[in-house]
Amino acid sequence: MGCYAFRRDGRYFVLAERHKSKETLGVYDVSDSYKLVRYKLYVLNLAGSNIATFSPERDPGLGIRCVAWHPNGMFLAVGGWDDKIHILDNLTWTPVVTFELSSRIPNGITVWREPSKWLEATEGRGFLSCKTAIFSDLYLLRSAKSTDERLRGPYTIPIVKADATKANPKCGAVQMEWNINGSLLCVRFENVPTVVHIFNFPTTSQSFTPKLRAVLLHTLPVQHVRWNPVRKGNLALCCGTPSVHTWSNEWIGEGGEEEEIAECIGVPAKKFETRDVRWSPDGKGLALLDKEQYCCAFEVEDDDLAQPDDS
């Protein structure tokens, strides 16, 4: 009878059990009549009736961390504590694809890496394009005709091993966000806090082959990622520094085709740390939020740079 324990705040009760000739640990929710905590999703209609449930074939335990509906309602992204993202369809409520966090980024995937000490070099003024030669930093000031150089896999990212003996282990998906038309899904995993994964989803006219598209590597943990509410291929994120970071697949290259670009933008203010970012409804501006202050940022287009002729 000594193989049990309560969490310090008394919320959960852990019991060593034996089920089907296997040694297991049962985690029970004390506040919910000691119900067993499971990885199980319930889908309800507006009348409150249960129309579907989902659980992985092998329950990883600790339940579900976050879910995110596809904009057209066809898919539901489900993430738990096991570093897996299950994409369910709304017909069978079974996974059509499952993404799993891996330390190895395969060939063909674009990896954008934040330059080291770029804020010190720029004194927080201006912005840099994340341009990298293969496995070496080469960040230059953005120019109108610059070309993008990126890291391409295979590439390895360090994964922090979670301590399963402590409450709320640092693992699993902490944020999943679809872009406006559901063609892209960004994911943050807590055990790779400085990394953002961007997955590509085909449109209805394309073959259904979702896959990893890009990986954003940052120096400090990413705090929030926000998709532009109007432009489908544009996102902003912050890392608690006097800066904001952007990624877009709408950059027009020299050949006239859309390309990816990632940028680091400094905030020219003293003692400012961007803790959250929020887009304006028209997608043309950003509110950068610190603990007790904020500032606004707007994209400057080429037409805005033209000086009026007073002569």
CSV table of C-alpha atoms in Angstrom, one decimal:
chain,number,residue,atom,x,y,z
A,1,MET,CA,0.0,0.0,0.0
A,2,GLY,CA,3.0,2.3,-0.1
A,3,CYS,CA,3.0,2.7,-3.9
A,4,TYR,CA,1.0,5.9,-4.2
A,5,ALA,CA,1.5,9.6,-3.9
A,6,PHE,CA,-0.4,12.9,-4.1
A,7,ARG,CA,0.9,15.9,-6.0
A,8,ARG,CA,2.0,18.7,-3.7
A,9,ASP,CA,-1.1,20.7,-4.2
A,10,GLY,CA,-3.3,17.6,-3.9
A,11,ARG,CA,-4.8,17.9,-7.4
A,12,TYR,CA,-3.6,14.5,-8.7
A,13,PHE,CA,-3.3,11.1,-7.1
A,14,VAL,CA,-0.7,8.6,-8.6
A,15,LEU,CA,-1.1,4.9,-7.9
A,16,ALA,CA,1.0,1.9,-9.0
A,17,GLU,CA,-1.4,-0.6,-10.6
A,18,ARG,CA,-1.3,-3.8,-12.5
A,19,HIS,CA,-3.6,-4.1,-15.6
A,20,LYS,CA,-3.5,-7.1,-18.0
A,21,SER,CA,-0.4,-8.4,-16.5
A,22,LYS,CA,1.4,-5.1,-17.0
A,23,GLU,CA,2.8,-2.8,-14.4
A,24,THR,CA,1.3,0.7,-14.9
A,25,LEU,CA,0.9,4.0,-13.1
A,26,GLY,CA,-2.6,5.4,-12.8
A,27,VAL,CA,-2.9,9.2,-12.6
A,28,TYR,CA,-6.3,10.3,-11.1
A,29,ASP,CA,-7.9,13.7,-10.9
A,30,VAL,CA,-8.9,14.3,-7.3
A,31,SER,CA,-11.0,17.3,-8.2
A,32,ASP,CA,-13.1,15.2,-10.6
A,33,SER,CA,-14.1,12.3,-8.4
A,34,TYR,CA,-10.8,10.5,-8.9
A,35,LYS,CA,-11.4,9.9,-12.5
A,36,LEU,CA,-8.4,8.4,-14.4
A,37,VAL,CA,-6.6,11.0,-16.5
A,38,ARG,CA,-6.5,9.7,-20.1
A,39,TYR,CA,-5.5,10.9,-23.5
A,40,LYS,CA,-9.1,11.0,-24.9
A,41,LEU,CA,-10.8,13.5,-27.0
A,42,TYR,CA,-14.6,14.0,-27.0
A,43,VAL,CA,-16.4,15.7,-29.9
A,44,LEU,CA,-19.8,17.1,-29.0
A,45,ASN,CA,-22.6,18.7,-31.0
A,46,LEU,CA,-24.4,21.9,-30.0
A,47,ALA,CA,-27.0,19.9,-28.2
A,48,GLY,CA,-24.2,18.5,-26.0
A,49,SER,CA,-24.4,14.9,-27.4
A,50,ASN,CA,-21.2,13.0,-27.8
A,51,ILE,CA,-20.7,12.3,-31.6
A,52,ALA,CA,-17.2,10.9,-31.5
A,53,THR,CA,-14.2,10.1,-29.4
A,54,PHE,CA,-10.5,9.7,-30.1
A,55,SER,CA,-7.6,8.0,-28.2
A,56,PRO,CA,-4.3,6.9,-29.6
A,57,GLU,CA,-3.7,3.2,-29.9
A,58,ARG,CA,-1.2,3.5,-27.1
A,59,ASP,CA,-2.2,6.0,-24.5
A,60,PRO,CA,0.8,8.1,-23.6
A,61,GLY,CA,-0.9,9.4,-20.5
A,62,LEU,CA,-1.2,12.8,-19.0
A,63,GLY,CA,-4.0,13.7,-21.3
A,64,ILE,CA,-4.3,16.3,-24.2
A,65,ARG,CA,-2.5,19.6,-24.1
A,66,CYS,CA,-4.1,21.6,-26.9
A,67,VAL,CA,-6.4,21.3,-29.9
A,68,ALA,CA,-6.9,23.5,-33.0
A,69,TRP,CA,-9.6,23.4,-35.6
A,70,HIS,CA,-8.8,23.8,-39.3
A,71,PRO,CA,-10.4,27.0,-40.6
A,72,ASN,CA,-12.9,25.1,-42.8
A,73,GLY,CA,-13.7,22.6,-40.0
A,74,MET,CA,-12.5,19.6,-42.1
A,75,PHE,CA,-9.6,18.8,-39.7
A,76,LEU,CA,-8.8,18.9,-36.0
A,77,ALA,CA,-5.2,19.0,-34.8
A,78,VAL,CA,-4.7,17.3,-31.4
A,79,GLY,CA,-1.5,17.5,-29.4
A,80,GLY,CA,-0.6,15.8,-26.1
A,81,TRP,CA,2.5,15.4,-23.9
A,82,ASP,CA,4.0,12.7,-26.2
A,83,ASP,CA,5.5,15.1,-28.9
A,84,LYS,CA,3.0,13.9,-31.5
A,85,ILE,CA,0.4,15.9,-33.5
A,86,HIS,CA,-2.6,13.9,-34.7
A,87,ILE,CA,-4.6,15.4,-37.6
A,88,LEU,CA,-8.2,14.1,-37.5
A,89,ASP,CA,-10.7,14.4,-40.3
A,90,ASN,CA,-14.3,15.4,-39.4
A,91,LEU,CA,-15.9,12.3,-41.1
A,92,THR,CA,-14.3,9.4,-39.3
A,93,TRP,CA,-12.5,11.3,-36.5
A,94,THR,CA,-9.4,9.2,-37.0
A,95,PRO,CA,-5.9,10.4,-37.8
A,96,VAL,CA,-5.2,11.1,-41.5
A,97,VAL,CA,-1.6,12.0,-40.6
A,98,THR,CA,0.5,12.1,-37.5
A,99,PHE,CA,3.5,14.4,-37.0
A,100,GLU,CA,6.1,13.5,-34.5
A,101,LEU,CA,8.9,15.7,-33.1
A,102,SER,CA,12.3,14.6,-34.2
A,103,SER,CA,15.8,16.0,-33.5
A,104,ARG,CA,16.8,15.3,-37.2
A,105,ILE,CA,15.4,17.7,-39.8
A,106,PRO,CA,15.4,15.9,-43.2
A,107,ASN,CA,16.8,17.1,-46.5
A,108,GLY,CA,14.8,19.6,-48.4
A,109,ILE,CA,13.4,21.4,-45.3
A,110,THR,CA,14.4,25.0,-45.0
A,111,VAL,CA,15.9,25.9,-41.6
A,112,TRP,CA,16.1,29.6,-40.6
A,113,ARG,CA,18.5,30.4,-37.8
A,114,GLU,CA,18.6,33.7,-35.9
A,115,PRO,CA,22.0,35.3,-36.0
A,116,SER,CA,23.9,35.5,-32.7
A,117,LYS,CA,24.3,38.9,-31.1
A,118,TRP,CA,22.5,40.7,-33.9
A,119,LEU,CA,20.7,43.0,-31.4
A,120,GLU,CA,24.0,44.2,-30.1
A,121,ALA,CA,25.4,44.7,-33.6
A,122,THR,CA,22.4,46.8,-34.7
A,123,GLU,CA,21.7,48.4,-31.4
A,124,GLY,CA,18.1,47.4,-31.9
A,125,ARG,CA,17.6,49.5,-34.9
A,126,GLY,CA,16.6,48.3,-38.4
A,127,PHE,CA,16.0,44.8,-39.4
A,128,LEU,CA,18.0,41.8,-40.7
A,129,SER,CA,17.1,39.1,-43.1
A,130,CYS,CA,17.9,35.6,-41.9
A,131,LYS,CA,20.4,34.7,-44.6
A,132,THR,CA,22.6,31.8,-43.9
A,133,ALA,CA,25.2,29.9,-45.9
A,134,ILE,CA,25.3,26.2,-45.3
A,135,PHE,CA,26.0,25.6,-41.6
A,136,SER,CA,27.5,29.1,-41.1
A,137,ASP,CA,25.9,32.4,-40.3
A,138,LEU,CA,26.0,35.1,-43.0
A,139,TYR,CA,23.4,37.7,-42.0
A,140,LEU,CA,23.2,40.8,-44.1
A,141,LEU,CA,21.1,43.9,-44.0
A,142,ARG,CA,18.1,43.4,-46.2
A,143,SER,CA,18.3,45.1,-49.6
A,144,ALA,CA,15.6,45.3,-52.3
A,145,LYS,CA,17.4,42.9,-54.6
A,146,SER,CA,19.0,40.5,-52.1
A,147,THR,CA,18.8,36.7,-52.5
A,148,ASP,CA,17.9,34.3,-49.7
A,149,GLU,CA,20.5,31.8,-48.6
A,150,ARG,CA,19.2,29.2,-46.1
A,151,LEU,CA,20.3,26.2,-44.1
A,152,ARG,CA,18.9,23.0,-45.7
A,153,GLY,CA,18.8,19.7,-44.0
A,154,PRO,CA,19.8,17.3,-42.8
A,155,TYR,CA,20.1,19.3,-39.6
A,156,THR,CA,19.9,18.4,-35.9
A,157,ILE,CA,18.1,20.3,-33.2
A,158,PRO,CA,18.6,19.5,-29.5
A,159,ILE,CA,15.6,18.1,-27.6
A,160,VAL,CA,15.4,18.7,-23.9
A,161,LYS,CA,14.7,15.5,-22.1
A,162,ALA,CA,11.6,15.9,-19.9
A,163,ASP,CA,11.7,14.9,-16.2
A,164,ALA,CA,8.7,12.5,-15.9
A,165,THR,CA,9.0,12.5,-12.1
A,166,LYS,CA,7.9,16.1,-11.9
A,167,ALA,CA,4.5,17.6,-12.4
A,168,ASN,CA,3.8,19.2,-15.8
A,169,PRO,CA,6.9,17.8,-17.6
A,170,LYS,CA,8.4,20.1,-20.2
A,171,CYS,CA,7.3,18.2,-23.3
A,172,GLY,CA,4.6,18.1,-25.9
A,173,ALA,CA,2.8,20.8,-28.0
A,174,VAL,CA,2.1,24.0,-26.2
A,175,GLN,CA,0.8,26.0,-29.2
A,176,MET,CA,-0.8,25.0,-32.5
A,177,GLU,CA,-2.1,27.6,-34.9
A,178,TRP,CA,-3.5,27.3,-38.4
A,179,ASN,CA,-3.1,30.2,-40.9
A,180,ILE,CA,-6.2,31.9,-42.3
A,181,ASN,CA,-6.9,29.4,-45.1
A,182,GLY,CA,-5.5,26.3,-43.4
A,183,SER,CA,-2.6,25.8,-45.8
A,184,LEU,CA,0.0,26.1,-43.0
A,185,LEU,CA,0.2,24.9,-39.4
A,186,CYS,CA,2.7,26.2,-36.9
A,187,VAL,CA,3.6,24.2,-33.8
A,188,ARG,CA,5.7,25.0,-30.7
A,189,PHE,CA,6.9,22.0,-28.6
A,190,GLU,CA,7.9,22.8,-25.0
A,191,ASN,CA,11.0,20.6,-25.1
A,192,VAL,CA,12.4,22.5,-28.0
A,193,PRO,CA,11.4,26.0,-26.7
A,194,THR,CA,13.5,28.0,-29.2
A,195,VAL,CA,12.1,26.2,-32.3
A,196,VAL,CA,9.0,26.8,-34.4
A,197,HIS,CA,7.8,24.1,-36.8
A,198,ILE,CA,5.8,25.1,-39.9
A,199,PHE,CA,3.8,22.3,-41.6
A,200,ASN,CA,2.4,22.6,-45.1
A,201,PHE,CA,-1.1,21.4,-45.9
A,202,PRO,CA,-2.4,21.0,-49.5
A,203,THR,CA,-5.5,22.8,-50.7
A,204,THR,CA,-8.5,20.8,-51.8
A,205,SER,CA,-7.3,20.9,-55.4
A,206,GLN,CA,-3.9,19.3,-54.5
A,207,SER,CA,-3.0,15.7,-53.4
A,208,PHE,CA,-3.2,15.3,-49.7
A,209,THR,CA,0.4,15.0,-48.6
A,210,PRO,CA,0.9,17.2,-45.5
A,211,LYS,CA,4.6,17.6,-44.5
A,212,LEU,CA,7.1,19.7,-42.7
A,213,ARG,CA,7.9,22.9,-44.6
A,214,ALA,CA,10.2,25.1,-42.5
A,215,VAL,CA,11.9,25.3,-39.1
A,216,LEU,CA,12.7,28.5,-37.3
A,217,LEU,CA,15.6,28.4,-34.8
A,218,HIS,CA,15.9,31.2,-32.3
A,219,THR,CA,18.4,32.1,-29.6
A,220,LEU,CA,15.8,32.4,-26.7
A,221,PRO,CA,12.6,30.5,-26.1
A,222,VAL,CA,9.7,31.6,-28.3
A,223,GLN,CA,6.8,33.0,-26.2
A,224,HIS,CA,4.0,33.5,-28.8
A,225,VAL,CA,3.5,32.9,-32.5
A,226,ARG,CA,0.7,34.8,-34.4
A,227,TRP,CA,-0.5,34.3,-38.0
A,228,ASN,CA,-1.5,37.4,-40.0
A,229,PRO,CA,-5.3,37.5,-40.0
A,230,VAL,CA,-5.4,38.6,-43.7
A,231,ARG,CA,-2.3,37.3,-45.5
A,232,LYS,CA,-2.1,33.5,-45.5
A,233,GLY,CA,1.7,33.3,-45.6
A,234,ASN,CA,2.8,35.7,-43.0
A,235,LEU,CA,3.5,35.2,-39.2
A,236,ALA,CA,5.1,37.1,-36.4
A,237,LEU,CA,6.6,35.8,-33.1
A,238,CYS,CA,8.5,37.1,-30.1
A,239,CYS,CA,11.1,35.8,-27.7
A,240,GLY,CA,11.0,38.3,-24.8
A,241,THR,CA,13.7,40.5,-26.3
A,242,PRO,CA,13.5,44.1,-27.7
A,243,SER,CA,12.6,42.7,-31.1
A,244,VAL,CA,10.0,40.9,-33.2
A,245,HIS,CA,10.6,38.1,-35.7
A,246,THR,CA,8.7,37.4,-38.9
A,247,TRP,CA,8.4,34.6,-41.5
A,248,SER,CA,6.7,34.8,-44.9
A,249,ASN,CA,6.4,32.8,-48.0
A,250,GLU,CA,5.2,35.7,-50.0
A,251,TRP,CA,8.5,37.4,-50.7
A,252,ILE,CA,8.8,38.0,-54.5
A,253,GLY,CA,12.3,36.9,-55.7
A,254,GLU,CA,14.3,38.0,-58.7
A,255,GLY,CA,12.5,35.5,-60.9
A,256,GLY,CA,9.1,36.9,-60.0
A,257,GLU,CA,8.1,33.9,-57.9
A,258,GLU,CA,7.1,33.7,-54.3
A,259,GLU,CA,9.9,32.7,-51.9
A,260,GLU,CA,10.4,32.3,-48.2
A,261,ILE,CA,12.0,35.0,-46.0
A,262,ALA,CA,12.6,35.3,-42.3
A,263,GLU,CA,13.6,38.5,-40.6
A,264,CYS,CA,14.7,39.9,-37.2
A,265,ILE,CA,13.3,43.4,-36.5
A,266,GLY,CA,14.7,45.4,-33.6
A,267,VAL,CA,12.5,47.7,-31.4
A,268,PRO,CA,14.2,51.1,-31.0
A,269,ALA,CA,13.2,51.5,-27.4
A,270,LYS,CA,14.9,51.4,-24.0
A,271,LYS,CA,14.1,48.6,-21.6
A,272,PHE,CA,11.5,47.0,-23.8
A,273,GLU,CA,10.9,43.2,-24.0
A,274,THR,CA,8.4,41.9,-26.5
A,275,ARG,CA,6.3,39.4,-24.5
A,276,ASP,CA,3.4,39.1,-27.0
A,277,VAL,CA,2.5,40.2,-30.5
A,278,ARG,CA,-1.0,41.0,-31.9
A,279,TRP,CA,-1.9,41.8,-35.5
A,280,SER,CA,-4.3,44.6,-36.4
A,281,PRO,CA,-7.5,43.4,-38.1
A,282,ASP,CA,-6.3,44.5,-41.5
A,283,GLY,CA,-3.0,42.6,-41.1
A,284,LYS,CA,-0.9,45.7,-41.8
A,285,GLY,CA,0.3,46.5,-38.3
A,286,LEU,CA,1.4,44.8,-35.1
A,287,ALA,CA,1.0,45.7,-31.4
A,288,LEU,CA,4.1,44.6,-29.4
A,289,LEU,CA,3.3,44.0,-25.8
A,290,ASP,CA,5.7,44.3,-22.8
A,291,LYS,CA,4.6,43.8,-19.2
A,292,GLU,CA,3.7,47.4,-18.6
A,293,GLN,CA,4.1,49.1,-22.0
A,294,TYR,CA,3.5,48.5,-25.7
A,295,CYS,CA,4.4,49.9,-29.1
A,296,CYS,CA,3.0,49.6,-32.6
A,297,ALA,CA,4.8,48.5,-35.7
A,298,PHE,CA,3.8,48.9,-39.3
A,299,GLU,CA,5.2,47.5,-42.6
A,300,VAL,CA,6.7,50.1,-44.8
A,301,GLU,CA,6.0,49.5,-48.4
A,302,ASP,CA,8.1,50.7,-51.3
A,303,ASP,CA,5.5,53.4,-52.2
A,304,ASP,CA,5.7,54.8,-48.7
A,305,LEU,CA,9.5,55.3,-49.1
A,306,ALA,CA,9.1,57.8,-51.9
A,307,GLN,CA,9.6,61.3,-50.8
A,308,PRO,CA,7.1,63.9,-52.0
A,309,ASP,CA,8.4,66.5,-54.5
A,310,ASP,CA,8.0,70.0,-53.0
A,311,SER,CA,9.3,71.8,-56.1
